[in-house]
Coordinates of N, CA and C in Angstrom, one line a residue:
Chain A
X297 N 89.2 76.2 152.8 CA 89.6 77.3 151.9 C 88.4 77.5 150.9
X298 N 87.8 78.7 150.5 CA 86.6 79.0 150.2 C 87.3 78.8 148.5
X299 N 86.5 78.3 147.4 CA 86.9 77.9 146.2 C 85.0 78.3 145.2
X300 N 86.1 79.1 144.4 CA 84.7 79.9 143.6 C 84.7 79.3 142.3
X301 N 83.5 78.7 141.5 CA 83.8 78.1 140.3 C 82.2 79.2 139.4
X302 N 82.6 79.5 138.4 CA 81.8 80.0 137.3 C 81.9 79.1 136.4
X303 N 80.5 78.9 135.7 CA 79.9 78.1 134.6 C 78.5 79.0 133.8
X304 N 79.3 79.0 132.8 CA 80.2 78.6 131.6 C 81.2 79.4 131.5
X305 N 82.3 79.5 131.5 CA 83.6 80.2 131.5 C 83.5 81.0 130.0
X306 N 82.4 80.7 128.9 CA 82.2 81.7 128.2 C 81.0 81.5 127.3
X307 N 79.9 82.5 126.5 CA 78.3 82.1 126.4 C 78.8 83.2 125.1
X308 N 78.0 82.9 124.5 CA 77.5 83.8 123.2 C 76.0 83.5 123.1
X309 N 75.3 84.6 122.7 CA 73.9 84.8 122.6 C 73.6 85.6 121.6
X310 N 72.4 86.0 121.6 CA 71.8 86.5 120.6 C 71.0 87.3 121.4
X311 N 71.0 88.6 120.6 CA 70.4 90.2 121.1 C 69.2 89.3 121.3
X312 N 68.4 90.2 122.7 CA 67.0 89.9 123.7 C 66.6 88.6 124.4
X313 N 68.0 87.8 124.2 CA 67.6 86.7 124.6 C 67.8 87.0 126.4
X314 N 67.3 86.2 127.0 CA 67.2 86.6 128.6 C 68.1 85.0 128.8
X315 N 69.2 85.6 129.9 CA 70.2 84.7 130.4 C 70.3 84.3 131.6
X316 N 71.1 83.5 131.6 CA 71.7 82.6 133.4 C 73.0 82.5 133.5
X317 N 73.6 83.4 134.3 CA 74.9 83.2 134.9 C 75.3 82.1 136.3
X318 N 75.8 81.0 136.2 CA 75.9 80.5 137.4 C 77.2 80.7 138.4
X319 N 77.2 80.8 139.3 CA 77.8 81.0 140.6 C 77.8 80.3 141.7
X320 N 79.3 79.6 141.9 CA 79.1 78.5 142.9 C 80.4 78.3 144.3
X321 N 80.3 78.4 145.4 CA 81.0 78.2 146.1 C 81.7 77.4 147.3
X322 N 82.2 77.1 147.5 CA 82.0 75.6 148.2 C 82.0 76.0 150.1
X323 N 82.2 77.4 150.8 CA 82.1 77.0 152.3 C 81.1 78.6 152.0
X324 N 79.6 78.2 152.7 CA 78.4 78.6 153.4 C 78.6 79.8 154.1
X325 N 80.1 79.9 154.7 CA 80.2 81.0 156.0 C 80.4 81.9 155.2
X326 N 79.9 82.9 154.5 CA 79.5 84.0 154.0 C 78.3 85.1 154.0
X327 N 79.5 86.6 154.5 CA 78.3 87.3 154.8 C 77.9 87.5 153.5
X328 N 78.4 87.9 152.4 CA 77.3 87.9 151.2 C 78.3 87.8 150.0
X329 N 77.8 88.0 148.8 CA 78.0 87.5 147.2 C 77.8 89.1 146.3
X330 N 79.0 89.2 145.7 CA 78.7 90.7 145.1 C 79.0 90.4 143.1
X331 N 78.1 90.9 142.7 CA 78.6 90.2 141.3 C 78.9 91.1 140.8
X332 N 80.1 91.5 139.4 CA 81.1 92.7 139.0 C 80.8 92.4 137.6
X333 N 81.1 93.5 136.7 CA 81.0 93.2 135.4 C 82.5 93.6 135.1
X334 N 83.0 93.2 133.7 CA 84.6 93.9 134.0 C 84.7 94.0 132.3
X335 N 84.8 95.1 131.7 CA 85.2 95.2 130.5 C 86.5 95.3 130.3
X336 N 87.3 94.5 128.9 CA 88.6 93.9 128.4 C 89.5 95.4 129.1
X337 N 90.5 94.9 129.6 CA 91.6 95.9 130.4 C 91.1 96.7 131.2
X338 N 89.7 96.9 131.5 CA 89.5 97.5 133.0 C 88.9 97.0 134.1
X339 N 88.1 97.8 135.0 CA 88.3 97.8 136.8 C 86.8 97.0 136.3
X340 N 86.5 96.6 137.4 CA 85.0 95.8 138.3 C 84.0 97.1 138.4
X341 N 83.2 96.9 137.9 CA 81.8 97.5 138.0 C 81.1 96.8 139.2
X342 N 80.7 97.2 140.1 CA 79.8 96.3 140.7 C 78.8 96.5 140.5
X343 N 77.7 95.3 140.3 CA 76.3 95.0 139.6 C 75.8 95.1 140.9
X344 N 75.5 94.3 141.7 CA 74.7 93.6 142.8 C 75.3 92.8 144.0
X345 N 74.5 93.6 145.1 CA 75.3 92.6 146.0 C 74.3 91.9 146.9
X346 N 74.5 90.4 147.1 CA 73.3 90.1 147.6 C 74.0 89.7 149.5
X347 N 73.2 90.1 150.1 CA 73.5 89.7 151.9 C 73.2 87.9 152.5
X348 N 73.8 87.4 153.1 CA 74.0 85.7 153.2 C 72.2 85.9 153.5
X349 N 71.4 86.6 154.3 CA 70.2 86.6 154.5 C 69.1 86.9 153.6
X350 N 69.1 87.1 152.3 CA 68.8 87.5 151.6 C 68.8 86.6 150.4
X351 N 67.7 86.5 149.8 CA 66.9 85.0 148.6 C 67.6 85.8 147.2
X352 N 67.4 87.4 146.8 CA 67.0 88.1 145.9 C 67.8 89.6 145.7
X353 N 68.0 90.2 144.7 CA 68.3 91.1 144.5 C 68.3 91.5 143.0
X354 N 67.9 92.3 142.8 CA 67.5 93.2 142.0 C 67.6 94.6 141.4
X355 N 68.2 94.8 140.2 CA 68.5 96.0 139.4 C 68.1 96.5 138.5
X356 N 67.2 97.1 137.9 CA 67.0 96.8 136.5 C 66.7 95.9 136.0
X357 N 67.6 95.3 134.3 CA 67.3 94.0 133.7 C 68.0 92.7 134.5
X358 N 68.3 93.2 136.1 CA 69.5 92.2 136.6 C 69.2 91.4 137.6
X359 N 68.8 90.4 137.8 CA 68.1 90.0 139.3 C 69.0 88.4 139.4
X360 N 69.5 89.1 140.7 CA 70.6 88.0 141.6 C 70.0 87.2 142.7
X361 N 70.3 85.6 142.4 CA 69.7 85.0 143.1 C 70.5 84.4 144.3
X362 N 70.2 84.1 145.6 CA 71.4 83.5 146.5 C 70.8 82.1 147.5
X363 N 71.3 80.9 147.1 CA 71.0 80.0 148.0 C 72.2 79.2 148.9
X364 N 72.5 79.8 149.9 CA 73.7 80.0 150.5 C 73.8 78.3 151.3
X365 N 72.6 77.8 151.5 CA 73.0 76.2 151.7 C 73.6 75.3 151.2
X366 N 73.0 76.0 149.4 CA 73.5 75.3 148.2 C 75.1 75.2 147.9
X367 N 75.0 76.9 148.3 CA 76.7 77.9 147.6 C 76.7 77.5 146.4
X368 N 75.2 77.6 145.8 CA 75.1 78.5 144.6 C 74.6 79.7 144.8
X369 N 74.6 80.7 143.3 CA 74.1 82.0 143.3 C 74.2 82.4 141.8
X370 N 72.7 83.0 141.7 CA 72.7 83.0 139.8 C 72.7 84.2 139.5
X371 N 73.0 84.9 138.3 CA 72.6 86.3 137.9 C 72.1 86.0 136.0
X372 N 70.6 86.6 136.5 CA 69.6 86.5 135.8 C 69.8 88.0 134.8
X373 N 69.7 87.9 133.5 CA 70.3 89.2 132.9 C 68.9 89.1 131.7
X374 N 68.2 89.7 131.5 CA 66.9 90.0 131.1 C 67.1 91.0 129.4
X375 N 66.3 90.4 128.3 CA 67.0 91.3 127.3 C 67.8 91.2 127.3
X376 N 68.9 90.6 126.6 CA 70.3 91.1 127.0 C 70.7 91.8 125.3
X377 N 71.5 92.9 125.6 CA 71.8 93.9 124.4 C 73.1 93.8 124.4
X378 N 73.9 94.3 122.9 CA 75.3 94.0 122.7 C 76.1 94.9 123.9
X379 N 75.1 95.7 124.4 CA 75.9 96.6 125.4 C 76.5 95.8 126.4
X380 N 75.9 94.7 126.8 CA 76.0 93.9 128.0 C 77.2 92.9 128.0
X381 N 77.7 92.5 126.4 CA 78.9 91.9 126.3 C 80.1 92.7 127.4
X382 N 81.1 91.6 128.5 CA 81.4 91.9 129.0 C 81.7 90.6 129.8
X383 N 83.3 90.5 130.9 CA 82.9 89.4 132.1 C 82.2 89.6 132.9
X384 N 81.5 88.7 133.1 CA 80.8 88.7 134.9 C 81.9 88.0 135.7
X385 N 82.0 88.9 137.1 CA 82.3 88.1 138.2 C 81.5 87.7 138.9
X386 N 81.7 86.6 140.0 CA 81.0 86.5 141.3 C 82.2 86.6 142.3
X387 N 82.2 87.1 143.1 CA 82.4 87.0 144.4 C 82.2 87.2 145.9
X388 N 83.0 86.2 147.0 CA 81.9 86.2 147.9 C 83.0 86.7 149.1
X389 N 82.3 87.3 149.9 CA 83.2 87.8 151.2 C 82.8 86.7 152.7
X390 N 83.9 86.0 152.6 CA 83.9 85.2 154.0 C 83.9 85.7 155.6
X391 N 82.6 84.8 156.4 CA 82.9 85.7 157.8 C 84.5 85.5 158.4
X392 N 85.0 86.6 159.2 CA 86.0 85.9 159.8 C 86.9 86.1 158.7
X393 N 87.0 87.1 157.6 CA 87.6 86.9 156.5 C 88.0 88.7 156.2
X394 N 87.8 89.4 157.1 CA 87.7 90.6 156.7 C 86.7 91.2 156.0
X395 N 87.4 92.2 154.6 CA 86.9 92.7 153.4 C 87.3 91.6 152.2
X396 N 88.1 90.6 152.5 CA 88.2 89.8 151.8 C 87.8 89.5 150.8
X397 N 87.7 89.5 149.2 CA 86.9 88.5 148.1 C 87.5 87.7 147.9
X398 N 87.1 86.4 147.5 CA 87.3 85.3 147.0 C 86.5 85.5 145.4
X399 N 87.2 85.7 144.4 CA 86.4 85.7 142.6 C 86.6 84.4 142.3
X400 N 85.5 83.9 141.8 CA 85.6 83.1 140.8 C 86.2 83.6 139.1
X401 N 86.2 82.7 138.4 CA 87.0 82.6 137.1 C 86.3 83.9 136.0
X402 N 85.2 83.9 136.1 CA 84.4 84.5 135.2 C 83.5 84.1 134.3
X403 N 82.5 84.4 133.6 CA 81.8 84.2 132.5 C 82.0 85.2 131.6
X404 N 82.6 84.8 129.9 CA 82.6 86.2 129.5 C 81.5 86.1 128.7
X405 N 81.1 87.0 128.5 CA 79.4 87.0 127.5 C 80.3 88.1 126.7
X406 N 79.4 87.0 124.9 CA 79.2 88.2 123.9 C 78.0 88.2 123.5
X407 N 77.1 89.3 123.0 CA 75.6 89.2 123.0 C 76.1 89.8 121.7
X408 N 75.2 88.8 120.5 CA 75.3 89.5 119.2 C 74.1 90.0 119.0
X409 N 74.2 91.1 117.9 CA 73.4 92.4 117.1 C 72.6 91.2 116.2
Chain B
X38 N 80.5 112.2 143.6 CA 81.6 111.8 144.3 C 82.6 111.0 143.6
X39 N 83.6 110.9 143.6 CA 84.7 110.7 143.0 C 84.7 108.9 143.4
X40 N 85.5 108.4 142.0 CA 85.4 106.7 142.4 C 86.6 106.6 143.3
X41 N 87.0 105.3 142.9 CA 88.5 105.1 143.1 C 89.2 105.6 142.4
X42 N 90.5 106.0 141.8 CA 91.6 106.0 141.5 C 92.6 105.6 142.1
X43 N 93.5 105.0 140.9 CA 94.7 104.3 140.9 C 95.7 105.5 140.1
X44 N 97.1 105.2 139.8 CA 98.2 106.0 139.3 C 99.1 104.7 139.5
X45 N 100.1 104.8 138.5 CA 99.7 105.4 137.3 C 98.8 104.2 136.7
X46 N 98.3 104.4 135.4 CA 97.7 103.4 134.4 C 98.1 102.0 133.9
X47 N 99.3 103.0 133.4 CA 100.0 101.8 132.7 C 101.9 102.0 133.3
X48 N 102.3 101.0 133.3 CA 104.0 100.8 133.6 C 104.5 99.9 132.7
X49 N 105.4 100.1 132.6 CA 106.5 98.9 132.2 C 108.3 98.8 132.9
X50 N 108.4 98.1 133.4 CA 109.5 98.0 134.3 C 110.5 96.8 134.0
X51 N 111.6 96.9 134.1 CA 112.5 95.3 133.9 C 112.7 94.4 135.3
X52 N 113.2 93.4 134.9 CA 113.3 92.4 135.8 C 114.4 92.9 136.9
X53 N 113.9 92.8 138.2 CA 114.8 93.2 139.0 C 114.1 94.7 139.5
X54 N 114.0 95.1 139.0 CA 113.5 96.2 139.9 C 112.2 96.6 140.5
X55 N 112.4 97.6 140.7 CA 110.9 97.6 141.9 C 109.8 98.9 141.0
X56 N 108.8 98.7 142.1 CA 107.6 99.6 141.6 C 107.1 99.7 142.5
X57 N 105.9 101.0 142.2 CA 105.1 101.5 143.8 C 103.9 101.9 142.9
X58 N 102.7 101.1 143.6 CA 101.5 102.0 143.0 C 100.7 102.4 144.0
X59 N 99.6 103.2 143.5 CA 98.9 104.3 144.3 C 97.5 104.0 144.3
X60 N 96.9 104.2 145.5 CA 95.4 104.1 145.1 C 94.7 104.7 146.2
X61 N 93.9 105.4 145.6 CA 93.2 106.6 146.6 C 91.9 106.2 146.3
X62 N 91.0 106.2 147.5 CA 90.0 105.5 147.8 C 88.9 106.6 147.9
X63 N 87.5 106.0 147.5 CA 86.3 106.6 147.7 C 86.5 107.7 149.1
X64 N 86.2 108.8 149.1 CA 86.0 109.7 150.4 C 85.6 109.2 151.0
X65 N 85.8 108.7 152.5 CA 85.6 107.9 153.7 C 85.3 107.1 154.0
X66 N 86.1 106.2 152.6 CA 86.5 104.6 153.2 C 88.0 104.8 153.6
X67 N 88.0 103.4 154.9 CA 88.7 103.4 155.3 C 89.6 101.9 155.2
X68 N 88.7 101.1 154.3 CA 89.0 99.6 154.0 C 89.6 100.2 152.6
X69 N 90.6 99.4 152.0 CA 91.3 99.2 151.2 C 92.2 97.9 150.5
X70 N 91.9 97.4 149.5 CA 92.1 96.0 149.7 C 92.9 95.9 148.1
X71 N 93.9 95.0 148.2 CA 94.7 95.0 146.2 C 94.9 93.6 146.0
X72 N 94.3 93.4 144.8 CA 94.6 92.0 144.2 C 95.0 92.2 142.7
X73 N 95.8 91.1 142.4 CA 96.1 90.6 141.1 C 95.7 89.9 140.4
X74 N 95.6 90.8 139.2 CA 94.0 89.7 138.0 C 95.4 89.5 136.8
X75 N 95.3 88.2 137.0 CA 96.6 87.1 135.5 C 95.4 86.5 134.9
X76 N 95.9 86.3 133.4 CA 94.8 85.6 132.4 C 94.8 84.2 133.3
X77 N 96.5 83.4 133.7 CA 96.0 82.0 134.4 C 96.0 81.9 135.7
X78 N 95.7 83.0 136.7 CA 95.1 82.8 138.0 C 93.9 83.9 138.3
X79 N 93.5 84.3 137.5 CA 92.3 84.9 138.1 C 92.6 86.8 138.9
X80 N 91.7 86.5 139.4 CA 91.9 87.5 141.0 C 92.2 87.2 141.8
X81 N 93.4 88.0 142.6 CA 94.0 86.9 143.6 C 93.9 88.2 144.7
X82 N 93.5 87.9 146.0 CA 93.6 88.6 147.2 C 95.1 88.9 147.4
X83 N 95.7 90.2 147.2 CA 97.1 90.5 147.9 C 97.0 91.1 149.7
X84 N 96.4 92.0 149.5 CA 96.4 92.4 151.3 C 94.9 93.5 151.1
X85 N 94.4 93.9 152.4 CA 93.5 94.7 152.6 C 94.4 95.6 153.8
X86 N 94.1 96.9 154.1 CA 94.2 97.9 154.9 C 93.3 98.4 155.3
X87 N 93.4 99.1 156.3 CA 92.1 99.4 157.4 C 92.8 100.2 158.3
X88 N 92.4 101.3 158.4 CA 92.8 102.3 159.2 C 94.5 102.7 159.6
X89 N 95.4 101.8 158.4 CA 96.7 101.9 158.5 C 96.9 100.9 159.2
X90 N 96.4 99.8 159.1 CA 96.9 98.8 159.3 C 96.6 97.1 158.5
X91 N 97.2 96.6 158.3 CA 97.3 95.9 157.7 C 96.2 94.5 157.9
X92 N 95.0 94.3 157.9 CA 94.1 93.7 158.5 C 94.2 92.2 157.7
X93 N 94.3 91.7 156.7 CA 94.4 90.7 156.1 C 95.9 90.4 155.4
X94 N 95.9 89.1 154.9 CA 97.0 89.0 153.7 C 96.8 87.8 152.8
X95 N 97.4 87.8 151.5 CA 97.0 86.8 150.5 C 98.2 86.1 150.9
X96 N 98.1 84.6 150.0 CA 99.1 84.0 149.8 C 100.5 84.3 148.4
X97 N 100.9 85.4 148.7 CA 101.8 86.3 148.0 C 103.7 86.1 148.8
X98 N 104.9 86.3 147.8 CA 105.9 86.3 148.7 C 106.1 87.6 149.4
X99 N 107.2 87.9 149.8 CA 107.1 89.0 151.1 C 107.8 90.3 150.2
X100 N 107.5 89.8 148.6 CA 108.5 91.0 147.5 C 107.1 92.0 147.2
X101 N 105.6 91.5 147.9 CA 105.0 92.4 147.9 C 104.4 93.0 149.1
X102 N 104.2 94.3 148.7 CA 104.2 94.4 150.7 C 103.1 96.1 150.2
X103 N 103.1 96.5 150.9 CA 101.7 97.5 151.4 C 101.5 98.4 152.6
X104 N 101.1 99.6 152.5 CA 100.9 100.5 153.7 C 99.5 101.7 153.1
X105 N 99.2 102.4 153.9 CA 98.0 102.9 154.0 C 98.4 104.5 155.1
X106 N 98.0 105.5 154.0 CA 98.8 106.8 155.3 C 97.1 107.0 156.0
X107 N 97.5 108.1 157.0 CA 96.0 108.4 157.6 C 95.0 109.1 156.7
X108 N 95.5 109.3 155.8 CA 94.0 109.8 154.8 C 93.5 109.0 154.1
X109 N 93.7 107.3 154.3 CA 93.3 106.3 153.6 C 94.1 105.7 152.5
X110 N 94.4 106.7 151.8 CA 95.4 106.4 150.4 C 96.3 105.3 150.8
X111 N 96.5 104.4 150.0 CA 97.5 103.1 150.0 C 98.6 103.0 148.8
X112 N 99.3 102.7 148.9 CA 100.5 102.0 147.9 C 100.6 100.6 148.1
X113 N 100.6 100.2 146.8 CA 101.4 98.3 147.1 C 103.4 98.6 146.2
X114 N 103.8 97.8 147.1 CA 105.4 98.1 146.6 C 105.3 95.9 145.8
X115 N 106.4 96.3 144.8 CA 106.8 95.3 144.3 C 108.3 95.3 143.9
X116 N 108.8 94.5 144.9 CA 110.5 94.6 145.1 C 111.0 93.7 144.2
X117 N 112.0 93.8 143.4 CA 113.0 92.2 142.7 C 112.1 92.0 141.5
X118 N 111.3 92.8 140.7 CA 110.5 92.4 139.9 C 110.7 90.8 138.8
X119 N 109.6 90.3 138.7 CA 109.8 89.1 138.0 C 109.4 88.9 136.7
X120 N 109.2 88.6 136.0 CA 108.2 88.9 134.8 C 107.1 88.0 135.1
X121 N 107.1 86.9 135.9 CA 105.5 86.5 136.2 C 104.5 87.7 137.3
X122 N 105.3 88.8 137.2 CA 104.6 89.8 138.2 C 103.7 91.1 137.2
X123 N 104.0 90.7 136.0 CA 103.2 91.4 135.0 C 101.6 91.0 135.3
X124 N 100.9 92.2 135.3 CA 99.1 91.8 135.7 C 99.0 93.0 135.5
X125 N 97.0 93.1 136.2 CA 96.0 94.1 136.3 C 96.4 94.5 138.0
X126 N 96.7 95.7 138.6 CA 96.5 95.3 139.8 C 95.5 96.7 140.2
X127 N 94.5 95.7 140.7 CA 93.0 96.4 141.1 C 93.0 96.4 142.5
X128 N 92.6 98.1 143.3 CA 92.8 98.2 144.2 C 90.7 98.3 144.5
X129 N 90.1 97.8 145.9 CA 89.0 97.9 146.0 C 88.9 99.2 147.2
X130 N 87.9 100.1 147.1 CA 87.5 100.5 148.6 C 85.9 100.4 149.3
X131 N 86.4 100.5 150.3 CA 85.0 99.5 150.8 C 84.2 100.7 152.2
X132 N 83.6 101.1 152.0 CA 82.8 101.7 153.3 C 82.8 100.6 154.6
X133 N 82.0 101.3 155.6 CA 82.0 100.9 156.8 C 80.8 99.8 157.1
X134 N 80.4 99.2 157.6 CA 79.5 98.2 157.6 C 79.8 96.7 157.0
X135 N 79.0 96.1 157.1 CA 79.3 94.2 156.9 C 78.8 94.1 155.5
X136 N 77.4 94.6 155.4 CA 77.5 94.6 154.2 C 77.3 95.6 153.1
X137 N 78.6 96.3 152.6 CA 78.1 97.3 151.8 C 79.1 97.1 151.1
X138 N 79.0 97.1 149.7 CA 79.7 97.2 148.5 C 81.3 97.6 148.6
X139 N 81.8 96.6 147.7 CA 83.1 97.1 147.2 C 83.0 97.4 146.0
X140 N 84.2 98.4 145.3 CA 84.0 99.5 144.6 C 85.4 99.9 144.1
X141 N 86.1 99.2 142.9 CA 87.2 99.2 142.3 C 87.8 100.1 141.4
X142 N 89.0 100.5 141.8 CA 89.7 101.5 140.6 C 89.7 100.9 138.9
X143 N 90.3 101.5 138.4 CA 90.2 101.0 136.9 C 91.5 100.4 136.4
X144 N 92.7 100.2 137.5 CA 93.8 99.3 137.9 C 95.0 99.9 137.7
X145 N 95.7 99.2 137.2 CA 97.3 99.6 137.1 C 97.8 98.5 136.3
X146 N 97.8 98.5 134.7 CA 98.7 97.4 134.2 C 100.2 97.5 134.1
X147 N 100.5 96.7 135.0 CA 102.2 96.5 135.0 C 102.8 95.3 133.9
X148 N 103.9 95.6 133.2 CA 104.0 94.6 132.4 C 105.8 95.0 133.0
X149 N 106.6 93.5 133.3 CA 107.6 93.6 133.3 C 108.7 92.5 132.4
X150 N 109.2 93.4 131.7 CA 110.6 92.4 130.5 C 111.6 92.5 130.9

């Protein structure tokens, strides 16, 4: 059974500092890893989705990393501004699993002014 | 193009009774998937739909259940309501292909006393 753990379950920073979200999952058979932002009482934004083939991805200040042997997966958040306070998710879609997500817990980031 | 949408927003309902929510999906997805986000479980996979059929299921009892008409649109039903059945409930829709983004309503908070 595919088990998703996020670290640190919650970060405070300081405006422009450049961050590391970690993302970790324990079974490999994944076609890929989609990471969501989710502000207090609403829906999933989706950030990035990275493909099980695929090292990298990239948006803007956002670049998602994937090492699928590890079943880790980071999201690198560049500058970060109070705008960006918010949870991160990770989650991963298993082969053989449908549309399925499996989320991990979250990270909640507050970025201070 | 229009996101997801859910209906209604917000509910409040008593123990024992039932509910029906709605969620209409990106124009020509045909995946459709609903999970429950609790402060102490997370996001939980309830079921996915796919062309009006029921393609996946979470480990949920059978008081929640789900259908999909042919224009994609889905309902999840909640029968015998409980008060541990109070949540976010976020519906995903998903285009066609292995790997291409899911893409979330802005939910439905049910709270039941």
């Amino acid at each position: 059974k595919q088990e998703v753990t996020q670290i640190p379950a919650a970060l405070s920073v300081p405006e422009g500092e450049n961050l590391v979200l970690n993302c970790s999952f324990t079974d490999s058979a994944i076609y890929n890893l989609q990471w969501f932002r989710q502000d207090p009482g609403k829906g999933l934004t989706s950030l990035l989705l990275i493909q099980s083939s695929q090292r990298e991805q990239t948006s803007g200040r956002l670049n998602a990393s994937l090492d699928k042997s590890s079943g880790r997966s980071t999201l690198y958040i560049a500058a970060s501004q109070p705008g960006d306070s918010a949870t991160y998710l990770c989650a991963v879609r298993n082969n053989n699993a449908g549309n399925m997500l499996t989320f991990g817990g979250g990270t909640r980031l507050m970025v201070k002014p | 193009k229009a996101g997801v949408t859910q209906t209604p927003r917000y509910l409040i309902k008593t123990r024992g009774q039932q509910v029906t929510l709605s969620c209409s999906p990106i124009s020509g997805h045909r995946s459709v998937s609903w999970y429950q986000q609790t402060p102490g479980q997370g996001l939980q996979f309830l079921f996915e739909y796919f062309s009006e059929t029921q393609r996946n299921k979470g480990n949920f009892p059978g008081r929640f259940s789900g259908r999909q008409f042919s224009n994609s649109r889905s309902e999840m039903n909640v029968s015998t309501l409980e008060l541990g059945d109070s949540a976010l409930y976020l519906c995903a829709s998903k285009g066609q292909g292995m790997n291409t983004e899911a893409f979330f309503g802005q939910g439905t908070r049910l709270t039941v006393v």
